[in-house]
Amino acid sequence: MLESLSVLEFKFPWRSYQESFLQNFDSHVSDYHFHVIAPPGSGKTILGIEILRRLGKKTLVLAPTLTIRNQWENRLQEFFVKNNDFKNFSFDIKSPKDVTFSTYQSLHAFYKSFEDKEDYFKFFKYHNVETVVLDEAHHLKSAWWKCLMALKNRNSFFTVALTATPPYDSSRSELTKYFTLCGEVDDEIAVPDLVKENDLSPHQDFVYFSKPNDLEINFIVEYRKKIAQFKDDLGQDEAFIRFLQEHRFYKNPKVNLDDIYTNTSYFSSILIFLNSCGISVEPEKLEILGFNKYENIKFPELNLEWLEILFQNLLVTDREQLINDEDYLLTLEKKLRKLNVFERKQVNFVGKQLLYKSLAYSPSKLKSIVDIVSAESAALGTNLSCVILTDYIRKEFLNTTFSSIETINKIGVLPIFKYVKNYCSHHEDLAVLTGSVVIINKAIFNAFAEIEPLHNFSFIPLESDNSFVQVEQKNRSKNSIVEILTKLFENGTIKVLIGTKSLLGEGWDAPSINSLILASFVGSFVSSNQMRGRAIRKDAEKPNKTGNVWHLACIDPTVTNGGREVDILKRRFEAFVGITNTTIPFISNGFDRLNFPEAISVSDIEHLNNQTLEKAKQRPLISKQWQTSIGKGSKLTKQVSLLHTGEKPFKAQKQVYFFDVVRFFVVELMITMLWFYFEFILKGIQLVISRGLSYFIYAFFAAFVFRFGYKLYKAVILYLRYGYLHKKIKKIGLAILYTFKDLKILNTDIRNIEVVAERINKGDVVCSLVGANNYENALFTKALTEVLDPVDSPRYLIIKTSLFRKRFKTENFYPVPELFGNKKNNALVFKKYWTKFLGRNKLVFTRQVEGRKLLLKARLFHVYNAFKEVSKEVTVWK
């Protein structure tokens, strides 16, 4: 160990979860990686310093911003050195010392400065750098990853990666790069542990809905009408129908088999479109897709998604093959551009981007923010510490007056400032803090001057309201403008602070925040989680703090599920763990925990918002619910939840949810059979006397088949297709677990691991791995989700089939998880355990002609399955 690092020692007792975390230090670093997930407020930086201290090697610490870089040095001096006088550190990557603090940008610039990259590698070898710490590792972009990976491949390092949220919503290739550099996740500190230890505040997420204004509603409705009209006209367009009938896939499918099997969804979209036009599709064409000519094929409905697939291929993917029809394709392209559904070589009939932009930046959200600030101010009074984060400044609205405020048509920092200033009671305690625009009220000049002399700044009165001034720094000062306004916010002089997520969303430390409004719509769930982390930090000055985190959504009135904005929120909520809004609360992730109805319409908005505002007032209840929920568990566990959805009547859904699909039909059949039996016997006494016993027996069997034949047939079919769902899913889980064992993926002794599958109160089936570590749990849930989800494009399929099943069309198709499907030998191990736990099956390689046929049939099986299966991963405190 380096002598300078040996003098470092943590001054305070470790928190219990930190101590538990450090107990496994030696096993974690045995592979030269230490990858940690820990939420904001958990002491990631402190743990990082302890790890580099224990490794005792010359260290390079990399952070995404200068602010976070400086925090590392500050924490090292404050928590690990007696007199705050550790000297052997550097902020200059070109002059490294025993501990060098730098940024990813600086390393990348340093890398580019070398013409001969060998000199770059030699530099770190010469300076003996043996540990690299990657703080907020989710920030690693392609360029940053490249210079780090090059260094890692040439030099031997301990890699310590720290993050609050791994970039799980990145592309598969980016995620692979991330884990190649950082290593698999070694340990995770859970939010409930931090709340339990009083290191994070109790908190709750709230969603406030808004209704688009009339102009926006008209725009959406007109857009939907135009698309519907285009779809209807297309179905009557003889020229387009002839064009598809002359398409090489449809006209000569056997000649174009390779192309068809490469893009079966394209061929399917042609058949589905022609079928919707009343064109009879020949059985020979369906045989190519894996169906025999005797099967009664039910075509999927021609929806906008199928139309997108068709036109995306015609106008982009397959265009070079349709060169002789270029003039006609140009005509189609012009129609689609006129409808605003074709842009940047992307066809989008659903309007995801166009309508999302319209709703995401809807000025209706400005009124939502006013409602929230007013309600929070009424509830908290002088204790309010509210931050509003958004994406853009919108400088064009700087001088908008109150009389013209209704002309504001976009959400942003300055539009929010104008609305809060004019419609809320906050004037003197309102401020704006961004990288280029800073606004304060003149009334706080004295408080400002106590931190920094006023002569170091220019104060320019706003044209629209001279009680507010724009602040610009003119001389070097001890404190930056960010530090000054942060202190004013922390001491309560500023109560409502409006800023950009780029400046305040990450690394900014203001523990007093007790109300955070996220008016940001750009970025991944990683940045959302970072922003949210600002409000859940513990405030030493206010130990009873409860953080309210507000999310905004503008409802699309033309759909039943709330629209694209709600969809985005649902995706982001997968990264958030919190208490549920249920009668008996528990800790989980996901949007469902807020207990909103599945269908959200414009007429529901006022009622839902009133309910939300009422819940937000009950801060003591939120704290109590956290404590109650924490007491019921000991760790966060990932589990797979299997749901049954689809356009089935309520009664049919209820049968699936509450009785289990097979048990319901068996019980129903037995009861009616018993009733029939007694009824027939009573009536049959006279028949025996008059016609004889043999006639009675024949009559009994004939009546039985007539009365129960269909029900018995249906029960058998459903059993063959589904069985008892929770038992079947447990067996699939066991097949995955034992495949893990054979492929040496498990670190935990398999004797200590159990697969648990059960029905919960809604009738959904949940499955989890008990006794495994976080990494094993994550791999298990990912693999099980892949098996249960509708088939996409796996390399291998497991088909549960037999002559009997084929005859009754009850074959089951399951994708082999990607983790096993990358090599044939691994897929065969999975097949072995599938056979052991679930019976006979067939393994099919889908990259060959026959395999592609079965792959398509597997996809279509999910399209019109009697009960469409949908699964999702859920994290629960258990």
Short mmCIF file of N, CA and C in Angstrom, two decimals, residues 22-160:
data_model
loop_
_atom_site.label_atom_id
_atom_site.label_comp_id
_atom_site.label_asym_id
_atom_site.label_seq_id
_atom_site.Cartn_x
_atom_site.Cartn_y
_atom_site.Cartn_z
N LEU A 22 -19.02 -3.55 2.70
CA LEU A 22 -17.55 -3.64 2.71
C LEU A 22 -17.05 -4.99 3.21
N GLN A 23 -17.93 -5.76 3.88
CA GLN A 23 -17.52 -7.08 4.38
C GLN A 23 -17.12 -8.02 3.24
N ASN A 24 -17.72 -7.81 2.06
CA ASN A 24 -17.45 -8.67 0.92
C ASN A 24 -16.41 -8.06 -0.03
N PHE A 25 -15.62 -7.12 0.48
CA PHE A 25 -14.68 -6.39 -0.37
C PHE A 25 -13.73 -7.32 -1.13
N ASP A 26 -13.10 -8.26 -0.43
CA ASP A 26 -12.07 -9.12 -1.05
C ASP A 26 -12.64 -9.95 -2.20
N SER A 27 -13.84 -10.52 -1.99
CA SER A 27 -14.43 -11.34 -3.07
C SER A 27 -14.86 -10.47 -4.25
N HIS A 28 -15.31 -9.24 -3.96
CA HIS A 28 -15.75 -8.34 -5.04
C HIS A 28 -14.58 -7.94 -5.95
N VAL A 29 -13.40 -7.69 -5.37
CA VAL A 29 -12.28 -7.19 -6.19
C VAL A 29 -11.42 -8.31 -6.75
N SER A 30 -11.80 -9.56 -6.52
CA SER A 30 -10.98 -10.68 -6.99
C SER A 30 -10.86 -10.72 -8.51
N ASP A 31 -11.87 -10.14 -9.22
CA ASP A 31 -11.80 -10.11 -10.69
C ASP A 31 -11.32 -8.75 -11.21
N TYR A 32 -10.71 -7.97 -10.31
CA TYR A 32 -10.16 -6.64 -10.66
C TYR A 32 -11.26 -5.63 -11.01
N HIS A 33 -12.51 -5.91 -10.62
CA HIS A 33 -13.62 -4.99 -10.82
C HIS A 33 -14.40 -4.83 -9.52
N PHE A 34 -14.92 -3.66 -9.31
CA PHE A 34 -15.84 -3.44 -8.19
C PHE A 34 -16.92 -2.50 -8.73
N HIS A 35 -18.09 -3.06 -9.05
CA HIS A 35 -19.18 -2.30 -9.69
C HIS A 35 -20.32 -2.16 -8.68
N VAL A 36 -20.64 -0.93 -8.31
CA VAL A 36 -21.59 -0.67 -7.23
C VAL A 36 -22.74 0.20 -7.72
N ILE A 37 -23.98 -0.22 -7.39
CA ILE A 37 -25.15 0.63 -7.63
C ILE A 37 -25.61 1.17 -6.28
N ALA A 38 -25.68 2.49 -6.19
CA ALA A 38 -26.09 3.11 -4.93
C ALA A 38 -26.81 4.41 -5.23
N PRO A 39 -27.97 4.65 -4.63
CA PRO A 39 -28.76 5.85 -4.94
C PRO A 39 -28.12 7.11 -4.38
N PRO A 40 -28.53 8.28 -4.89
CA PRO A 40 -28.03 9.54 -4.34
C PRO A 40 -28.29 9.60 -2.83
N GLY A 41 -27.29 10.06 -2.08
CA GLY A 41 -27.45 10.16 -0.64
C GLY A 41 -26.93 8.97 0.13
N SER A 42 -26.45 7.94 -0.59
CA SER A 42 -26.00 6.71 0.07
C SER A 42 -24.53 6.76 0.46
N GLY A 43 -23.83 7.84 0.10
CA GLY A 43 -22.40 7.94 0.41
C GLY A 43 -21.53 7.21 -0.59
N LYS A 44 -21.90 7.29 -1.88
CA LYS A 44 -21.11 6.62 -2.94
C LYS A 44 -19.66 7.11 -2.94
N THR A 45 -19.50 8.43 -2.81
CA THR A 45 -18.15 9.00 -2.84
C THR A 45 -17.32 8.50 -1.67
N ILE A 46 -17.92 8.46 -0.47
CA ILE A 46 -17.22 7.96 0.71
C ILE A 46 -16.80 6.52 0.50
N LEU A 47 -17.71 5.69 -0.03
CA LEU A 47 -17.37 4.29 -0.30
C LEU A 47 -16.26 4.18 -1.34
N GLY A 48 -16.33 5.03 -2.37
CA GLY A 48 -15.29 5.01 -3.40
C GLY A 48 -13.92 5.32 -2.83
N ILE A 49 -13.84 6.30 -1.91
CA ILE A 49 -12.56 6.65 -1.29
C ILE A 49 -12.06 5.49 -0.42
N GLU A 50 -12.98 4.85 0.31
CA GLU A 50 -12.59 3.70 1.14
C GLU A 50 -12.07 2.56 0.28
N ILE A 51 -12.70 2.34 -0.88
CA ILE A 51 -12.26 1.26 -1.77
C ILE A 51 -10.85 1.55 -2.30
N LEU A 52 -10.62 2.79 -2.77
CA LEU A 52 -9.29 3.10 -3.30
C LEU A 52 -8.24 3.08 -2.19
N ARG A 53 -8.67 3.43 -0.95
CA ARG A 53 -7.75 3.35 0.20
C ARG A 53 -7.35 1.90 0.47
N ARG A 54 -8.34 0.99 0.43
CA ARG A 54 -8.04 -0.42 0.70
C ARG A 54 -7.19 -1.04 -0.41
N LEU A 55 -7.42 -0.63 -1.64
CA LEU A 55 -6.60 -1.15 -2.74
C LEU A 55 -5.17 -0.64 -2.62
N GLY A 56 -5.01 0.59 -2.14
CA GLY A 56 -3.68 1.12 -1.83
C GLY A 56 -2.80 1.38 -3.03
N LYS A 57 -3.39 1.55 -4.21
CA LYS A 57 -2.63 1.78 -5.44
C LYS A 57 -2.76 3.23 -5.88
N LYS A 58 -1.86 3.65 -6.74
CA LYS A 58 -1.96 4.98 -7.33
C LYS A 58 -3.26 5.04 -8.14
N THR A 59 -4.06 6.09 -7.94
CA THR A 59 -5.45 6.08 -8.42
C THR A 59 -5.78 7.29 -9.28
N LEU A 60 -6.56 7.02 -10.34
CA LEU A 60 -7.15 8.08 -11.16
C LEU A 60 -8.66 8.04 -10.94
N VAL A 61 -9.24 9.13 -10.41
CA VAL A 61 -10.68 9.23 -10.19
C VAL A 61 -11.27 10.09 -11.29
N LEU A 62 -12.26 9.56 -12.01
CA LEU A 62 -12.89 10.29 -13.12
C LEU A 62 -14.35 10.59 -12.79
N ALA A 63 -14.76 11.82 -13.02
CA ALA A 63 -16.14 12.26 -12.76
C ALA A 63 -16.68 12.98 -13.99
N PRO A 64 -18.02 13.09 -14.12
CA PRO A 64 -18.59 13.72 -15.32
C PRO A 64 -18.51 15.24 -15.33
N THR A 65 -18.38 15.89 -14.15
CA THR A 65 -18.35 17.35 -14.10
C THR A 65 -17.27 17.83 -13.12
N LEU A 66 -16.88 19.09 -13.25
CA LEU A 66 -15.91 19.68 -12.33
C LEU A 66 -16.46 19.73 -10.91
N THR A 67 -17.78 20.00 -10.78
CA THR A 67 -18.41 20.06 -9.46
C THR A 67 -18.26 18.73 -8.73
N ILE A 68 -18.57 17.63 -9.43
CA ILE A 68 -18.47 16.31 -8.80
C ILE A 68 -17.01 15.95 -8.55
N ARG A 69 -16.12 16.33 -9.48
CA ARG A 69 -14.68 16.09 -9.28
C ARG A 69 -14.20 16.75 -7.99
N ASN A 70 -14.61 18.01 -7.78
CA ASN A 70 -14.19 18.76 -6.59
C ASN A 70 -14.76 18.16 -5.31
N GLN A 71 -15.98 17.57 -5.43
CA GLN A 71 -16.59 16.93 -4.25
C GLN A 71 -15.73 15.77 -3.75
N TRP A 72 -15.09 15.05 -4.66
CA TRP A 72 -14.23 13.92 -4.26
C TRP A 72 -13.08 14.39 -3.37
N GLU A 73 -12.42 15.45 -3.80
CA GLU A 73 -11.31 15.97 -3.00
C GLU A 73 -11.82 16.48 -1.66
N ASN A 74 -12.98 17.16 -1.69
CA ASN A 74 -13.56 17.71 -0.47
C ASN A 74 -13.91 16.61 0.52
N ARG A 75 -14.54 15.52 0.03
CA ARG A 75 -14.93 14.41 0.91
C ARG A 75 -13.70 13.70 1.47
N LEU A 76 -12.66 13.56 0.65
CA LEU A 76 -11.43 12.90 1.13
C LEU A 76 -10.82 13.69 2.28
N GLN A 77 -10.73 15.02 2.12
CA GLN A 77 -10.13 15.86 3.16
C GLN A 77 -11.01 15.88 4.41
N GLU A 78 -12.32 15.97 4.22
CA GLU A 78 -13.23 16.16 5.34
C GLU A 78 -13.47 14.90 6.16
N PHE A 79 -13.50 13.73 5.48
CA PHE A 79 -13.89 12.50 6.17
C PHE A 79 -12.76 11.51 6.41
N PHE A 80 -11.59 11.72 5.75
CA PHE A 80 -10.53 10.71 5.86
C PHE A 80 -9.19 11.26 6.37
N VAL A 81 -9.10 12.57 6.56
CA VAL A 81 -7.84 13.17 6.99
C VAL A 81 -8.09 14.01 8.24
N LYS A 82 -7.25 13.84 9.25
CA LYS A 82 -7.49 14.51 10.53
C LYS A 82 -7.48 16.03 10.41
N ASN A 83 -6.49 16.57 9.75
CA ASN A 83 -6.35 18.03 9.69
C ASN A 83 -6.70 18.61 8.32
N ASN A 84 -7.42 17.83 7.51
CA ASN A 84 -7.80 18.27 6.15
C ASN A 84 -6.57 18.72 5.35
N ASP A 85 -5.43 18.01 5.51
CA ASP A 85 -4.20 18.47 4.84
C ASP A 85 -3.56 17.38 3.99
N PHE A 86 -4.38 16.54 3.34
CA PHE A 86 -3.83 15.55 2.41
C PHE A 86 -3.27 16.30 1.19
N LYS A 87 -1.98 16.14 0.96
CA LYS A 87 -1.31 16.93 -0.08
C LYS A 87 -1.06 16.15 -1.38
N ASN A 88 -1.03 14.83 -1.26
CA ASN A 88 -0.59 14.05 -2.42
C ASN A 88 -1.74 13.80 -3.41
N PHE A 89 -2.36 14.87 -3.87
CA PHE A 89 -3.43 14.74 -4.86
C PHE A 89 -3.20 15.78 -5.95
N SER A 90 -3.86 15.55 -7.10
CA SER A 90 -3.72 16.46 -8.24
C SER A 90 -5.05 16.57 -8.96
N PHE A 91 -5.32 17.74 -9.54
CA PHE A 91 -6.47 17.94 -10.42
C PHE A 91 -6.04 17.92 -11.90
N ASP A 92 -4.74 17.75 -12.12
CA ASP A 92 -4.19 17.81 -13.48
C ASP A 92 -3.81 16.42 -13.94
N ILE A 93 -4.51 15.90 -14.92
CA ILE A 93 -4.26 14.54 -15.40
C ILE A 93 -2.87 14.40 -16.01
N LYS A 94 -2.30 15.52 -16.44
CA LYS A 94 -0.95 15.48 -17.05
C LYS A 94 0.14 15.40 -15.98
N SER A 95 -0.22 15.70 -14.75
CA SER A 95 0.75 15.64 -13.64
C SER A 95 0.15 14.83 -12.51
N PRO A 96 0.01 13.53 -12.70
CA PRO A 96 -0.69 12.71 -11.70
C PRO A 96 0.11 12.56 -10.41
N LYS A 97 -0.62 12.43 -9.30
CA LYS A 97 -0.02 12.13 -8.00
C LYS A 97 -0.65 10.83 -7.49
N ASP A 98 -0.52 10.56 -6.20
CA ASP A 98 -1.04 9.29 -5.69
C ASP A 98 -2.56 9.18 -5.91
N VAL A 99 -3.26 10.30 -5.79
CA VAL A 99 -4.69 10.34 -6.13
C VAL A 99 -4.89 11.53 -7.07
N THR A 100 -5.36 11.26 -8.27
CA THR A 100 -5.60 12.32 -9.25
C THR A 100 -7.09 12.40 -9.54
N PHE A 101 -7.67 13.58 -9.36
CA PHE A 101 -9.10 13.79 -9.62
C PHE A 101 -9.23 14.51 -10.96
N SER A 102 -10.01 13.94 -11.87
CA SER A 102 -10.18 14.56 -13.18
C SER A 102 -11.59 14.28 -13.70
N THR A 103 -11.82 14.64 -14.96
CA THR A 103 -13.13 14.41 -15.58
C THR A 103 -12.97 13.53 -16.82
N TYR A 104 -14.09 12.92 -17.24
CA TYR A 104 -14.06 12.10 -18.46
C TYR A 104 -13.64 12.95 -19.66
N GLN A 105 -14.11 14.20 -19.71
CA GLN A 105 -13.76 15.08 -20.83
C GLN A 105 -12.26 15.32 -20.88
N SER A 106 -11.64 15.52 -19.72
CA SER A 106 -10.19 15.78 -19.67
C SER A 106 -9.40 14.57 -20.15
N LEU A 107 -9.84 13.37 -19.72
CA LEU A 107 -9.15 12.15 -20.17
C LEU A 107 -9.26 11.99 -21.68
N HIS A 108 -10.46 12.26 -22.21
CA HIS A 108 -10.66 12.12 -23.65
C HIS A 108 -9.80 13.12 -24.43
N ALA A 109 -9.73 14.37 -23.94
CA ALA A 109 -8.89 15.38 -24.59
C ALA A 109 -7.41 14.98 -24.50
N PHE A 110 -7.01 14.43 -23.35
CA PHE A 110 -5.63 13.96 -23.16
C PHE A 110 -5.31 12.83 -24.14
N TYR A 111 -6.26 11.92 -24.31
CA TYR A 111 -6.10 10.79 -25.25
C TYR A 111 -5.90 11.30 -26.69
N LYS A 112 -6.71 12.28 -27.06
CA LYS A 112 -6.63 12.81 -28.43
C LYS A 112 -5.33 13.58 -28.69
N SER A 113 -4.71 14.06 -27.60
CA SER A 113 -3.48 14.85 -27.78
C SER A 113 -2.29 14.00 -28.21
N PHE A 114 -2.41 12.68 -28.10
CA PHE A 114 -1.32 11.79 -28.50
C PHE A 114 -1.50 11.33 -29.95
N GLU A 115 -0.56 11.67 -30.80
CA GLU A 115 -0.62 11.14 -32.18
C GLU A 115 -0.34 9.65 -32.17
N ASP A 116 0.65 9.24 -31.41
CA ASP A 116 0.97 7.83 -31.25
C ASP A 116 0.34 7.35 -29.94
N LYS A 117 -0.69 6.53 -30.04
CA LYS A 117 -1.44 6.10 -28.86
C LYS A 117 -0.58 5.25 -27.92
N GLU A 118 0.53 4.69 -28.43
CA GLU A 118 1.42 3.93 -27.56
C GLU A 118 1.96 4.82 -26.43
N ASP A 119 2.19 6.10 -26.76
CA ASP A 119 2.68 7.03 -25.74
C ASP A 119 1.63 7.27 -24.64
N TYR A 120 0.36 7.21 -25.04
CA TYR A 120 -0.76 7.35 -24.08
C TYR A 120 -0.73 6.20 -23.08
N PHE A 121 -0.55 4.97 -23.58
CA PHE A 121 -0.51 3.81 -22.68
C PHE A 121 0.74 3.87 -21.79
N LYS A 122 1.87 4.25 -22.40
CA LYS A 122 3.14 4.30 -21.65
C LYS A 122 3.09 5.34 -20.53
N PHE A 123 2.34 6.43 -20.77
CA PHE A 123 2.24 7.50 -19.77
C PHE A 123 1.70 6.95 -18.45
N PHE A 124 0.63 6.17 -18.51
CA PHE A 124 0.01 5.66 -17.28
C PHE A 124 0.85 4.55 -16.66
N LYS A 125 1.59 3.80 -17.52
CA LYS A 125 2.49 2.79 -16.97
C LYS A 125 3.66 3.45 -16.25
N TYR A 126 4.19 4.50 -16.87
CA TYR A 126 5.32 5.22 -16.29
C TYR A 126 4.95 5.81 -14.93
N HIS A 127 3.72 6.33 -14.83
CA HIS A 127 3.27 6.96 -13.58
C HIS A 127 2.64 5.96 -12.62
N ASN A 128 2.65 4.68 -13.00
CA ASN A 128 2.23 3.60 -12.09
C ASN A 128 0.78 3.69 -11.64
N VAL A 129 -0.11 4.21 -12.48
CA VAL A 129 -1.53 4.29 -12.14
C VAL A 129 -2.11 2.88 -12.26
N GLU A 130 -2.65 2.35 -11.14
CA GLU A 130 -3.12 0.96 -11.12
C GLU A 130 -4.60 0.82 -10.75
N THR A 131 -5.23 1.93 -10.32
CA THR A 131 -6.67 1.90 -10.01
C THR A 131 -7.34 3.05 -10.75
N VAL A 132 -8.47 2.74 -11.40
CA VAL A 132 -9.28 3.77 -12.05
C VAL A 132 -10.68 3.73 -11.44
N VAL A 133 -11.12 4.86 -10.92
CA VAL A 133 -12.46 4.97 -10.33
C VAL A 133 -13.35 5.73 -11.31
N LEU A 134 -14.47 5.12 -11.68
CA LEU A 134 -15.41 5.73 -12.63
C LEU A 134 -16.65 6.17 -11.85
N ASP A 135 -16.75 7.46 -11.55
CA ASP A 135 -17.90 7.95 -10.81
C ASP A 135 -19.03 8.29 -11.77
N GLU A 136 -20.27 8.06 -11.33
CA GLU A 136 -21.45 8.24 -12.20
C GLU A 136 -21.18 7.57 -13.54
N ALA A 137 -20.86 6.27 -13.48
CA ALA A 137 -20.36 5.54 -14.64
C ALA A 137 -21.38 5.47 -15.78
N HIS A 138 -22.65 5.74 -15.49
CA HIS A 138 -23.66 5.72 -16.55
C HIS A 138 -23.43 6.80 -17.59
N HIS A 139 -22.54 7.76 -17.30
CA HIS A 139 -22.26 8.85 -18.24
C HIS A 139 -21.35 8.42 -19.38
N LEU A 140 -20.78 7.24 -19.30
CA LEU A 140 -19.78 6.86 -20.29
C LEU A 140 -20.36 6.84 -21.70
N LYS A 141 -19.93 7.78 -22.52
CA LYS A 141 -20.37 7.87 -23.90
C LYS A 141 -19.37 7.14 -24.79
N SER A 142 -19.71 7.03 -26.06
CA SER A 142 -18.88 6.25 -26.98
C SER A 142 -17.42 6.70 -26.97
N ALA A 143 -17.21 8.01 -27.11
CA ALA A 143 -15.83 8.52 -27.18
C ALA A 143 -15.10 8.28 -25.87
N TRP A 144 -15.78 8.55 -24.75
CA TRP A 144 -15.17 8.35 -23.44
C TRP A 144 -14.87 6.88 -23.21
N TRP A 145 -15.82 6.04 -23.62
CA TRP A 145 -15.62 4.60 -23.45
C TRP A 145 -14.40 4.13 -24.23
N LYS A 146 -14.21 4.66 -25.41
CA LYS A 146 -13.12 4.21 -26.29
C LYS A 146 -11.75 4.43 -25.65
N CYS A 147 -11.52 5.66 -25.11
CA CYS A 147 -10.19 5.93 -24.54
C CYS A 147 -9.97 5.15 -23.25
N LEU A 148 -11.03 4.87 -22.50
CA LEU A 148 -10.91 4.08 -21.28
C LEU A 148 -10.68 2.60 -21.59
N MET A 149 -11.44 2.09 -22.58
CA MET A 149 -11.33 0.68 -22.92
C MET A 149 -9.97 0.37 -23.52
N ALA A 150 -9.46 1.31 -24.33
CA ALA A 150 -8.13 1.14 -24.90
C ALA A 150 -7.09 1.04 -23.79
N LEU A 151 -7.26 1.88 -22.79
CA LEU A 151 -6.33 1.88 -21.65
C LEU A 151 -6.45 0.59 -20.85
N LYS A 152 -7.67 0.14 -20.65
CA LYS A 152 -7.90 -1.08 -19.87
C LYS A 152 -7.32 -2.30 -20.58
N ASN A 153 -7.46 -2.34 -21.90
CA ASN A 153 -6.98 -3.50 -22.67
C ASN A 153 -5.45 -3.60 -22.67
N ARG A 154 -4.77 -2.45 -22.53
CA ARG A 154 -3.31 -2.45 -22.60
C ARG A 154 -2.64 -2.48 -21.22
N ASN A 155 -3.28 -1.87 -20.25
CA ASN A 155 -2.70 -1.78 -18.90
C ASN A 155 -3.57 -2.55 -17.91
N SER A 156 -2.95 -3.09 -16.89
CA SER A 156 -3.70 -3.85 -15.88
C SER A 156 -4.19 -2.89 -14.78
N PHE A 157 -5.53 -2.85 -14.59
CA PHE A 157 -6.13 -1.92 -13.63
C PHE A 157 -7.12 -2.62 -12.73
N PHE A 158 -7.30 -2.05 -11.54
CA PHE A 158 -8.52 -2.29 -10.77
C PHE A 158 -9.52 -1.24 -11.24
N THR A 159 -10.70 -1.68 -11.66
CA THR A 159 -11.73 -0.75 -12.12
C THR A 159 -12.84 -0.68 -11.08
N VAL A 160 -13.05 0.51 -10.52
CA VAL A 160 -14.11 0.73 -9.54
C VAL A 160 -15.17 1.60 -10.20
#
